Coordinates of C-alpha atoms in Angstrom, one line a residue:
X1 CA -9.0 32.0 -29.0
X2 CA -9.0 33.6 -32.7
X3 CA -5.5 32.4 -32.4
X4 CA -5.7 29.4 -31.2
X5 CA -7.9 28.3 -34.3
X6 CA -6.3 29.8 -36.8
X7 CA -3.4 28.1 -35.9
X8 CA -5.4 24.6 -35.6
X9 CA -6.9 25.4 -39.4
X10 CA -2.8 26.0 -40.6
X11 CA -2.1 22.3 -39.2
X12 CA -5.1 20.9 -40.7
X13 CA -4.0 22.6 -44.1
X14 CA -0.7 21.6 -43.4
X15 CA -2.4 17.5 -42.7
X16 CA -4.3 17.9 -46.0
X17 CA -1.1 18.7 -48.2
X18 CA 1.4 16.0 -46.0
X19 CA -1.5 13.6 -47.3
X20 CA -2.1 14.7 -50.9
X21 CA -1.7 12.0 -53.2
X22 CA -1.2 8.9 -50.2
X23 CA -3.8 6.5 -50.1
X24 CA -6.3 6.9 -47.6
X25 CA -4.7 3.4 -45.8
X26 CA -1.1 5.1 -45.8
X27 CA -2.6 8.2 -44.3
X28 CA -4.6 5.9 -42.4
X29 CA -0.9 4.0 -41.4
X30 CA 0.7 7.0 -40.7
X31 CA -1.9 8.8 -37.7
X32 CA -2.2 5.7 -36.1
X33 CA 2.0 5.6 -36.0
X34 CA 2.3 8.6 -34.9
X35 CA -0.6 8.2 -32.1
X36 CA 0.6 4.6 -30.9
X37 CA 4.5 4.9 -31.1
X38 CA 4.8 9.0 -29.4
X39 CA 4.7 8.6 -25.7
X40 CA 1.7 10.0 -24.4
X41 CA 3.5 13.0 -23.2
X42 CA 4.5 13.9 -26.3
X43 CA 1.8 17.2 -27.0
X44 CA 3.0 18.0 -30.3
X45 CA 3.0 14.3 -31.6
X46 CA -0.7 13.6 -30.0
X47 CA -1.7 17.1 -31.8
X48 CA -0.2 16.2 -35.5
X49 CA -1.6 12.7 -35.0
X50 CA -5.1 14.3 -34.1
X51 CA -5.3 16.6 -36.7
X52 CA -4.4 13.2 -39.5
X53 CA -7.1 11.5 -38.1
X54 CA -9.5 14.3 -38.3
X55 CA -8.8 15.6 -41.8
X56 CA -8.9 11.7 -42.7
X57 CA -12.4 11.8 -40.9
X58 CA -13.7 14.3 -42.9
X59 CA -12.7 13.8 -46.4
X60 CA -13.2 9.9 -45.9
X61 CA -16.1 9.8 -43.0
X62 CA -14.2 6.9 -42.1
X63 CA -15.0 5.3 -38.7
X64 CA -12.2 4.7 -37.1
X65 CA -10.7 8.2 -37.8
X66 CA -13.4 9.4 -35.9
X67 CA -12.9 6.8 -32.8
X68 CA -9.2 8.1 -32.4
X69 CA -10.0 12.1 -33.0
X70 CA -12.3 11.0 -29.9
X71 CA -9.5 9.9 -28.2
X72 CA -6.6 12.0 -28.7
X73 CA -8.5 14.7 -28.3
X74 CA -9.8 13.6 -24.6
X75 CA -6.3 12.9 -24.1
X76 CA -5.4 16.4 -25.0
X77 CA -8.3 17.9 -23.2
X78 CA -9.5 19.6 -26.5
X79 CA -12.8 19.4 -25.0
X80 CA -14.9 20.8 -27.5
X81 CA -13.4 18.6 -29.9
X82 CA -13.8 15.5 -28.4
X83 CA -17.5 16.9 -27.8
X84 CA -18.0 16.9 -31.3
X85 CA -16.8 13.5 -32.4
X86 CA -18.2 12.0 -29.8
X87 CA -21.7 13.2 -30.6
X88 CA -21.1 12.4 -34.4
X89 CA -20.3 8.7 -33.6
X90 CA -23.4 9.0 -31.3
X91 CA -25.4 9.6 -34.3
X92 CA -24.2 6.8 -36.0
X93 CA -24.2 4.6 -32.8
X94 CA -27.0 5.8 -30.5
X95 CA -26.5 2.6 -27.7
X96 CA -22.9 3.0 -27.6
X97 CA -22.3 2.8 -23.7
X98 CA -18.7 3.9 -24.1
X99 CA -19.9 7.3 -25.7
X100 CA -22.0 7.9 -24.0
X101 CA -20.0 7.7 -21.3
X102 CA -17.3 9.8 -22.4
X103 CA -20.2 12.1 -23.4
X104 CA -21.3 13.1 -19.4
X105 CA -17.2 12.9 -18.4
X106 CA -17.0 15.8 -21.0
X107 CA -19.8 17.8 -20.1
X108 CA -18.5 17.1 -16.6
X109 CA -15.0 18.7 -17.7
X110 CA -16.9 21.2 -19.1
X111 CA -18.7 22.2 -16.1
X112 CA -22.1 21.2 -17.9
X113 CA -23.8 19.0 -14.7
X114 CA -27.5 18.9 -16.4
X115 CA -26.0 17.3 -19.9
X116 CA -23.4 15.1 -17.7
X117 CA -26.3 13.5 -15.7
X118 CA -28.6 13.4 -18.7
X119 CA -25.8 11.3 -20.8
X120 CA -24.9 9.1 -17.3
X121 CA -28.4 8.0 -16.8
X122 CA -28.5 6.9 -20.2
X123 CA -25.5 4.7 -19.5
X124 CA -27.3 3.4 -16.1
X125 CA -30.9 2.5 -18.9
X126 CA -28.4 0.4 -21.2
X127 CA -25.8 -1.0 -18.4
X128 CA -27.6 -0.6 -15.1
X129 CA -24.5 -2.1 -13.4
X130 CA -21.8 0.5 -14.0
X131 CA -21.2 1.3 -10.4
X132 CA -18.5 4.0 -11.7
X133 CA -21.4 5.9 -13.6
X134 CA -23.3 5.6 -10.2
X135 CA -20.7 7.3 -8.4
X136 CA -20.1 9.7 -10.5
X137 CA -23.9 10.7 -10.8
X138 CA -23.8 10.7 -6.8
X139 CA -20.9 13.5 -7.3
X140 CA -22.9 15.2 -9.6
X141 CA -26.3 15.1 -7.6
X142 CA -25.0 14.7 -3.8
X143 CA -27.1 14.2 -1.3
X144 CA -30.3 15.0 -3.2
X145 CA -29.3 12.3 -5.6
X146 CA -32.6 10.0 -6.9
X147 CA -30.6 7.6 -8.6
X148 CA -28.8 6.1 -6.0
X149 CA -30.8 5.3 -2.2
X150 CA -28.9 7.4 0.3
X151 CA -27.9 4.3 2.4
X152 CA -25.5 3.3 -0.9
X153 CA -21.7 3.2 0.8
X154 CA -21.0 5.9 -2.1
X155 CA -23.1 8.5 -1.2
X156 CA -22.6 7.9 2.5
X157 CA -19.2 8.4 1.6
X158 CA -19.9 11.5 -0.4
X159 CA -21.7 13.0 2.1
X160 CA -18.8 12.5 4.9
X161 CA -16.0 13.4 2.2
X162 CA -17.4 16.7 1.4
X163 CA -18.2 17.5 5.0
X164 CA -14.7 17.0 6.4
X165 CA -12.8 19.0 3.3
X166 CA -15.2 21.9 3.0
X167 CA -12.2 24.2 1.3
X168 CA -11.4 26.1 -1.8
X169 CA -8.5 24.3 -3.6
X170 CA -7.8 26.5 -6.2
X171 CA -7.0 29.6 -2.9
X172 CA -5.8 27.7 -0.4
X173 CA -3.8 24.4 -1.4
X174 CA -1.8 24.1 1.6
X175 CA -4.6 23.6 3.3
X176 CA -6.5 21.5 1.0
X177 CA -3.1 18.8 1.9
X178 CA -3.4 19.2 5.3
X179 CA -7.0 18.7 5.7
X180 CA -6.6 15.4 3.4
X181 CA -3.5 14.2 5.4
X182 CA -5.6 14.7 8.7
X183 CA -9.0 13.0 7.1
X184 CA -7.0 9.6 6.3
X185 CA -5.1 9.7 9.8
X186 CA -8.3 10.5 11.5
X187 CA -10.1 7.2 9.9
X188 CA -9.8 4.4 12.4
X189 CA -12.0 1.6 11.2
X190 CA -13.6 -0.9 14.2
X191 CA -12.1 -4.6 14.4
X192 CA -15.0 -5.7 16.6
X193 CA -17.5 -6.4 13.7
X194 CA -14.6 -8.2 11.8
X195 CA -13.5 -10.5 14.4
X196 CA -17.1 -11.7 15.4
X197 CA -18.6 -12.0 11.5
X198 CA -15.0 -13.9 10.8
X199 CA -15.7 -16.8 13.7
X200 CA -19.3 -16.9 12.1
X201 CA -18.0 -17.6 8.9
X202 CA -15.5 -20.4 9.8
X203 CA -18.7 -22.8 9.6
X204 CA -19.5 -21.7 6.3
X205 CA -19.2 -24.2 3.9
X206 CA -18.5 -21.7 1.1
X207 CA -15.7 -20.5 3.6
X208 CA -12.1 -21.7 4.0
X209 CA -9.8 -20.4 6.9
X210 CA -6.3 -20.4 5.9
X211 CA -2.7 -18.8 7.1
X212 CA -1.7 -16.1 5.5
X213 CA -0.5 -16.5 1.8
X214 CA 2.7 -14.7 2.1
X215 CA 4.2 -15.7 5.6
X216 CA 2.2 -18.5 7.2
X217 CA 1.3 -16.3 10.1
X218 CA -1.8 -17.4 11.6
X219 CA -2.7 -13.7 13.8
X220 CA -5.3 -11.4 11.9
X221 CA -6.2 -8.3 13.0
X222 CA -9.6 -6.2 11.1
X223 CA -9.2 -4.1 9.0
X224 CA -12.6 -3.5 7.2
X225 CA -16.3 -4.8 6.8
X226 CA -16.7 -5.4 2.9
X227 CA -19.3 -4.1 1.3
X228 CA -23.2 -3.7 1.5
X229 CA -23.5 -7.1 2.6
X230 CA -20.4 -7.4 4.6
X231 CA -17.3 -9.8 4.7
X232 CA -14.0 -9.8 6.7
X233 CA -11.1 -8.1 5.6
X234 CA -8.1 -8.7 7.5
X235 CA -4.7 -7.8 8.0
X236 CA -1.6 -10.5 9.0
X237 CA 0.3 -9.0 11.8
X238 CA 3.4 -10.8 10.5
X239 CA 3.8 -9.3 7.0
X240 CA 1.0 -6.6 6.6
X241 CA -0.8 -8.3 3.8
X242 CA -4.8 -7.4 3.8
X243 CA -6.6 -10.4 2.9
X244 CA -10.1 -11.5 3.1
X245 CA -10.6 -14.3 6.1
X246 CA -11.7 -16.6 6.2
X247 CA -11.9 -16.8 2.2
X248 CA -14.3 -18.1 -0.2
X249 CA -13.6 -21.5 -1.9
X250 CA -12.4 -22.2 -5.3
X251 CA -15.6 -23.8 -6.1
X252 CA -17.4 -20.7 -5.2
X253 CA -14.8 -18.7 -7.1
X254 CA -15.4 -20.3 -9.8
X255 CA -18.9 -20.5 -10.0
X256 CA -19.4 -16.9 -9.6
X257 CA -16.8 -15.8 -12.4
X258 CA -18.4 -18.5 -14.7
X259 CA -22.2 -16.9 -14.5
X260 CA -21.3 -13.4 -13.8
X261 CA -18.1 -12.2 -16.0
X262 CA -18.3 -11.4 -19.4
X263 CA -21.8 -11.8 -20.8
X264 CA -23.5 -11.1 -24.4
X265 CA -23.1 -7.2 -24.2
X266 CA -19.3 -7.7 -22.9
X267 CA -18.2 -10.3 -25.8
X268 CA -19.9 -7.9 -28.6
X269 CA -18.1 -4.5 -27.3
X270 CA -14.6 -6.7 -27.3
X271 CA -15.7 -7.9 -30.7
X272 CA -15.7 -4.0 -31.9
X273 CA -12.4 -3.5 -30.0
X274 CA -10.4 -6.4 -31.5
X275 CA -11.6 -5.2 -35.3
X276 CA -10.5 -1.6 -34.3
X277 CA -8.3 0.8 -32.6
X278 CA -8.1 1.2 -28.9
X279 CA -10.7 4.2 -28.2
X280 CA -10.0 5.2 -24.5
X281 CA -8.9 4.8 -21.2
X282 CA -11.8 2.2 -19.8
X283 CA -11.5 -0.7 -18.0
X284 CA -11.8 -2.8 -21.1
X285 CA -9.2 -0.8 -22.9
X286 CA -7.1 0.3 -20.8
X287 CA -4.0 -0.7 -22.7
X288 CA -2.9 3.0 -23.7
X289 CA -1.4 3.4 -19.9
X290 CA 0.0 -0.5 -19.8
X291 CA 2.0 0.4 -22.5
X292 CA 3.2 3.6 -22.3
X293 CA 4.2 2.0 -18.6
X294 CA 6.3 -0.7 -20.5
X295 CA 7.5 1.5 -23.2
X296 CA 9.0 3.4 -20.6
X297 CA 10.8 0.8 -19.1
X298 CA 12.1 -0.6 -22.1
X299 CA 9.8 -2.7 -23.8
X300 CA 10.9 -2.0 -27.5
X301 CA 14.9 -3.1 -26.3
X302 CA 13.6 -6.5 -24.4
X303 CA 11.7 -7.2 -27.5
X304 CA 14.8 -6.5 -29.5
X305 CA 16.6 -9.2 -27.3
X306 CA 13.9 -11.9 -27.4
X307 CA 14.4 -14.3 -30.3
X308 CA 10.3 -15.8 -30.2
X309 CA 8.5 -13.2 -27.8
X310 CA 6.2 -15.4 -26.6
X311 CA 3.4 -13.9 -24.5
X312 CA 1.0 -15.5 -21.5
X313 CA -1.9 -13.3 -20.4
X314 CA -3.1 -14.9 -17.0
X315 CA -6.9 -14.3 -16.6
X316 CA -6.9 -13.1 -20.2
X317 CA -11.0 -11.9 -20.6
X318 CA -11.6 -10.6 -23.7
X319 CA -8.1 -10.7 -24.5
X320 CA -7.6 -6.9 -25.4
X321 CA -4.1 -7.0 -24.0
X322 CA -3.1 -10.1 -25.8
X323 CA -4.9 -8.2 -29.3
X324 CA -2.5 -5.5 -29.0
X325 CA 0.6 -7.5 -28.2
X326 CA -0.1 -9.4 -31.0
X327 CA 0.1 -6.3 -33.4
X328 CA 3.7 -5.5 -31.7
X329 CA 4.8 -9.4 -33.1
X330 CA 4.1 -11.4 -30.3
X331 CA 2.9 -15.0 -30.1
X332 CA 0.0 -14.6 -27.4
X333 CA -1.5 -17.3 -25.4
X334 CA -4.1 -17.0 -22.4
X335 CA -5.8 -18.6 -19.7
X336 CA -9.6 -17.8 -18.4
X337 CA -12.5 -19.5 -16.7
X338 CA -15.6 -17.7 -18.8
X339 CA -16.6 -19.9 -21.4
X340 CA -17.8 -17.2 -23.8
X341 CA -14.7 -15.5 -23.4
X342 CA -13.0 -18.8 -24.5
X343 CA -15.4 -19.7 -27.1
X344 CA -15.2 -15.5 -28.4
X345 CA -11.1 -16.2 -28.0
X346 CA -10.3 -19.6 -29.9
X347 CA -12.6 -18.0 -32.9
X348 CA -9.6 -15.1 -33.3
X349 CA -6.8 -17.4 -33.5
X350 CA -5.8 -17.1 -29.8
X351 CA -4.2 -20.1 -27.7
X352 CA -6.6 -20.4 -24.3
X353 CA -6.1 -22.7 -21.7
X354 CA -9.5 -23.1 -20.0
X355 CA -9.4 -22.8 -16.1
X356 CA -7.6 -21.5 -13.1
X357 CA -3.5 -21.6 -13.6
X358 CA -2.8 -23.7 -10.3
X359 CA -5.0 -26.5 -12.1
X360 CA -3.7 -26.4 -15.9
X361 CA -1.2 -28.9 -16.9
X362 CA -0.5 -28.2 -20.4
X363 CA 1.0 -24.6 -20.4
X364 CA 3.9 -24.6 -23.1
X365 CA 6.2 -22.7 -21.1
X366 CA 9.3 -20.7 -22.2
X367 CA 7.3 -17.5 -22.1
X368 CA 9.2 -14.4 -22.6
X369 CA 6.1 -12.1 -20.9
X370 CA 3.4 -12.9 -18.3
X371 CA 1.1 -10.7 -17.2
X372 CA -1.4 -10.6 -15.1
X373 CA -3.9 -7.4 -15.5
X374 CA -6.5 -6.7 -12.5
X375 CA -6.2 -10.8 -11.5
X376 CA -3.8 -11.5 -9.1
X377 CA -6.3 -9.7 -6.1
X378 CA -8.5 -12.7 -7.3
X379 CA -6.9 -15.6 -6.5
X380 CA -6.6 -18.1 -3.5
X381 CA -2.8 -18.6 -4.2
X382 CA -0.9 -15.9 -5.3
X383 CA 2.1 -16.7 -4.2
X384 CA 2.0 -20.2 -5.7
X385 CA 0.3 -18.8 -9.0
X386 CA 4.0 -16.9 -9.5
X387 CA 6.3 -19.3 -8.3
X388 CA 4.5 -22.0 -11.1
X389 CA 4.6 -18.4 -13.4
X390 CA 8.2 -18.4 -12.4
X391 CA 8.7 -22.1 -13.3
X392 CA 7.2 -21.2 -17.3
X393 CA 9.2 -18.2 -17.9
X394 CA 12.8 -18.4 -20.1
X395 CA 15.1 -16.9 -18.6
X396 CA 15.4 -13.0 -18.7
X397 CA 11.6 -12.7 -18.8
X398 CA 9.4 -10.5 -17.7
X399 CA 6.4 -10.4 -16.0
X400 CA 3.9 -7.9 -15.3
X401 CA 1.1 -7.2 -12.5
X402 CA -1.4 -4.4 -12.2
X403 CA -3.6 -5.0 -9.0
X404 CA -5.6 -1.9 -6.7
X405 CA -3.2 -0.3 -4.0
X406 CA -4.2 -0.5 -0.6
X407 CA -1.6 2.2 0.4
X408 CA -3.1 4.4 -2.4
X409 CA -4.6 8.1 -1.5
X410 CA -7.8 6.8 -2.4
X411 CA -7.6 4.1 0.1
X412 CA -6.8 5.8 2.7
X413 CA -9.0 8.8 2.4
X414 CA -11.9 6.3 2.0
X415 CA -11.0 4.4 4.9
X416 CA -13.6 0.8 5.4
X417 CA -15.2 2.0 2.2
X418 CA -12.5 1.5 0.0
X419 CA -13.2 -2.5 0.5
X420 CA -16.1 -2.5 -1.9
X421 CA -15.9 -4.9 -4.2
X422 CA -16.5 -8.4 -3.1
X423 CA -14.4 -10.4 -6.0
X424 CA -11.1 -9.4 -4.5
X425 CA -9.5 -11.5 -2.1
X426 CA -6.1 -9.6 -1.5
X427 CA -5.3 -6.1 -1.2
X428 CA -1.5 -5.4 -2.3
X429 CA 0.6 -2.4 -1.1
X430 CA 3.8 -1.8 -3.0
X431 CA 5.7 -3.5 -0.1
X432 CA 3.8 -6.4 0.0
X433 CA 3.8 -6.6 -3.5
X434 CA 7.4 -6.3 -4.3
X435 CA 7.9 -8.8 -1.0
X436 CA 5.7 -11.7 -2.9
X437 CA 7.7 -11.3 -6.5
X438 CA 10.7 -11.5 -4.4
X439 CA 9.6 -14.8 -2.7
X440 CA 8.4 -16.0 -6.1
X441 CA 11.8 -15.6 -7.0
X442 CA 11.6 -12.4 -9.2
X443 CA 14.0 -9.5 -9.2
X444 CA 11.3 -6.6 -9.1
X445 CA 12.6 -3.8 -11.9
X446 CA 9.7 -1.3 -10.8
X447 CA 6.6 -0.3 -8.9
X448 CA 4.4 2.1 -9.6
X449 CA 1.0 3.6 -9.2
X450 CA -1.0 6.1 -11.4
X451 CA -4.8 6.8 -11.4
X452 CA -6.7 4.7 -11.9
X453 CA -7.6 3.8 -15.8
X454 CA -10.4 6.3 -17.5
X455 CA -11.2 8.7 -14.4
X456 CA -14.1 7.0 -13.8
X457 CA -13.6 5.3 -10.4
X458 CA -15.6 7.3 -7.6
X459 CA -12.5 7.8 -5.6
X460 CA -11.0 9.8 -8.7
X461 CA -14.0 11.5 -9.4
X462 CA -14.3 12.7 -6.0
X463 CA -10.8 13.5 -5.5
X464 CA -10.8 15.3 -9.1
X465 CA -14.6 17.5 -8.6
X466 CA -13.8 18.4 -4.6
X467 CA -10.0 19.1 -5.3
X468 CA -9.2 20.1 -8.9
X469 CA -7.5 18.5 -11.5
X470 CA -3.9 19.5 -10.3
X471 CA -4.6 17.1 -7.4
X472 CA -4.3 14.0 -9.4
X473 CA -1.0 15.2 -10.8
X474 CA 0.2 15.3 -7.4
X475 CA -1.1 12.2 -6.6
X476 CA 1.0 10.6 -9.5
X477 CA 3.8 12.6 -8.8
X478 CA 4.0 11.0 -4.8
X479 CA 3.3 7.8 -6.4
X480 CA 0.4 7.2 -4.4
X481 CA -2.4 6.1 -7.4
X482 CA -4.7 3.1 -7.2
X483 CA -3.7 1.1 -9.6
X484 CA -0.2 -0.4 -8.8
X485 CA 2.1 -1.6 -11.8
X486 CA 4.8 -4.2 -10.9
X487 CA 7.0 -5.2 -13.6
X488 CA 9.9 -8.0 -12.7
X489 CA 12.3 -10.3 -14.2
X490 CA 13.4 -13.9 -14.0
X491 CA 17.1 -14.1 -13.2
X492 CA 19.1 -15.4 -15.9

């Protein structure tokens, strides 16, 4: 340990002379280089970028210094220093959810569970619907949990997780497999319930029954109940797909994204994140992993190649992709269906089509990227949303897809309970991914899956508490995350 900071004091003495005599926004210029443009593998690169930020943090007190020390040093598991700029910007920022997040997921690396459940409840009293915080507090608590009823699908799940995998991981790992290959084997979920509550359903009028989206086929078989409340999820005995059936109508769609996506608290924390840096691995920034993803298959070359580089985010939110795309050069356009999203968007200079793609007209076209970021799950039509994609792309373009796997580890060790959020419409394994891009008429480069963005996710934090952290390394290594990234091109 007395090593260990002596020789973190010679780098910051080392940071402090590299920066004599720069101005504080070239010192400024050159961390945030050498933290954006190193691949996130690169230790020594992350570590020389830290200590800039920090020695800029304390001689300046300046702000976003302290966000990316924060950061990097998560990224680095330098615990104790993320600890401590964490709780400065606390000071300065008492109601910032984010930190006070990342304040219990420390205390939780740090074995601390009284300070983690303290700094999680105070996420639940600003932003009572962060179900990952939830999770993570029934982790924390278990079954003698207060916060969440002991009905909740988590801590039912919880409490059956930690009975079938009662094992030390860290002395027997072998086993630890074996036991978690014969948990998600084991987990046969009943059709009966889905086959009944789907005929109920067909006479919904918020309902539609319709073939499946990838191959027509007509013949379901169940899969899943969804959620507390409970919904269908199905699976086409023709192509595999898992799809919710009968599904909700666009108008109900619609509606629901419209009241209940992207309110007040939502538009101001984007605010913050368009006028800074990216400061972690949340949901709402989770570009750190997207582009380390597309750096590594290429990105910098393809942009070399494209003359315009012209950019369509599909289902674009508060834009934070399209913000950081933009910094790389890129024209960036979007569509949404949130009017204050739109509204927030349109006052930073972005290009938003309002509504669903299947129903905008007016698309430019001749884009050299597409993406589509956590949306495609959404919609009634994927197939037909990527073959009109496929019609507005140049030729040589790419387009990229993240979406949950439902051949993930997560998924299958969960079993029915992995079909918990009711937004999502279709569940994507990498087959039937890659065999939609393919019909779309897309040449699929690569597909991939890593865990899930920011640890937060109670499937992670399960997996990561009960197993140890080697496990999610593993779980990358087999491929088997729950995030799926699908990157494709158009033919030229």
């Amino acid at each position: 340990l007395s090593a260990i900071g002596r020789i973190q004091d010679l780098e910051r003495e080392w940071s402090q002379s590299a920066i004599q005599g720069a101005s504080s926004e070239e010192a400024y210029a050159r961390a945030l280089q050498l933290a954006t443009d190193s691949s996130r593998e690169v230790k020594s690169r992350q570590r020389e970028a830290l200590v800039s930020f920090r020695v800029l943090w304390e001689r300046l007190g300046d702000v976003n210094s302290l966000l990316w020390v924060s950061r990097l040093a998560y990224d680095l598991q330098d615990f104790p220093t993320c600890l401590e700029a964490t709780r400065e910007f606390l000071k300065r920022n008492p109601d910032s959810v984010e930190f006070l997040r990342r304040l219990g997921q420390i205390h939780e690396h740090l074995g601390e569970r009284e300070p983690a459940v303290e700094a999680y409840r105070q996420v639940l009293a600003r932003d009572p619907s962060a179900v990952g915080v939830q999770a993570n507090l029934v982790i924390l608590a278990g079954d003698s949990s207060d916060t969440i009823p002991k009905t909740h699908p988590l801590s039912q799940l919880f409490s059956r997780s930690t009975r079938d995998c009662e094992v030390d991981p860290e002395k027997d790992r072998d086993s630890v497999w074996r036991r978690l290959a014969d948990f998600f084997r084991q987990g046969e979920p009943s059709a009966r319930r889905v086959v009944n509550l789907s005929r109920q359903l067909k006479g919904d009028p918020g309902f539609h029954s319709s073939p499946c989206n990838l191959c027509g086929g007509e013949e379901f078989i169940g899969v899943a109940i969804g959620g507390e409340n409970g919904w269908p999820i199905m699976r086409c005995t023709g192509c595999g797909l898992i799809q919710t059936h009968p599904q909700p109508t666009q108008e109900t769609l619609t509606r629901k994204y419209q009241e209940q996506y992207y309110g007040e608290g939502s538009i101001d924390t984007a605010r913050g994140i368009h006028e800074s840096p990216p400061i972690g691995e949340t949901p709402m920034t989770m570009l750190p992993r997207v582009m380390d993803y597309l750096i590594g298959q290429g990105l910098a070359d393809f942009e070399t190649s494209r003359s315009e580089k012209r950019m369509l985010d599909i289902g674009c939110g508060e834009g934070i992709l399209m913000r950081d795309f933009r910094i790389r050069g890129w024209a960036c356009e979007g569509t949404e269906v949130s009017e204050p999203a739109i509204e927030f968007l349109r006052e930073k200079g972005y290009i938003i089509y309002e509504g669903i793609l299947s129903q905008i007209e007016d698309l430019r076209g001749d884009y050299d990227l597409v993406t589509m970021s956590h949306v495609i799950e959404h919609v009634r039509d994927p197939l037909g949303d990527l073959r009109k994609i496929h019609s507005l792309m140049a030729p040589g373009g790419w387009i990229f897809v993240t979406t949950p796997g439902a051949d993930s580890l997560p998924s299958r060790i969960a079993g029915e309970d992995w079909f918990y959020d009711p937004d999502h419409i279709f569940f994507f394994s990498k087959q039937t991914l890659q065999v939609m891009l393919e019909a779309a008429g897309f040449e699929v480069s690569n597909l991939s899956a890593y865990v899930g963005v920011g640890r937060e996710t109670w499937e992670e934090a399960w997996l990561r508490e009960g197993l140890g952290p080697s496990v999610m390394k593993r779980v990358e290594e087999m491929n088997m995350g729950d995030v799926l990234l699908g990157l494709a091109r158009k033919k030229v």
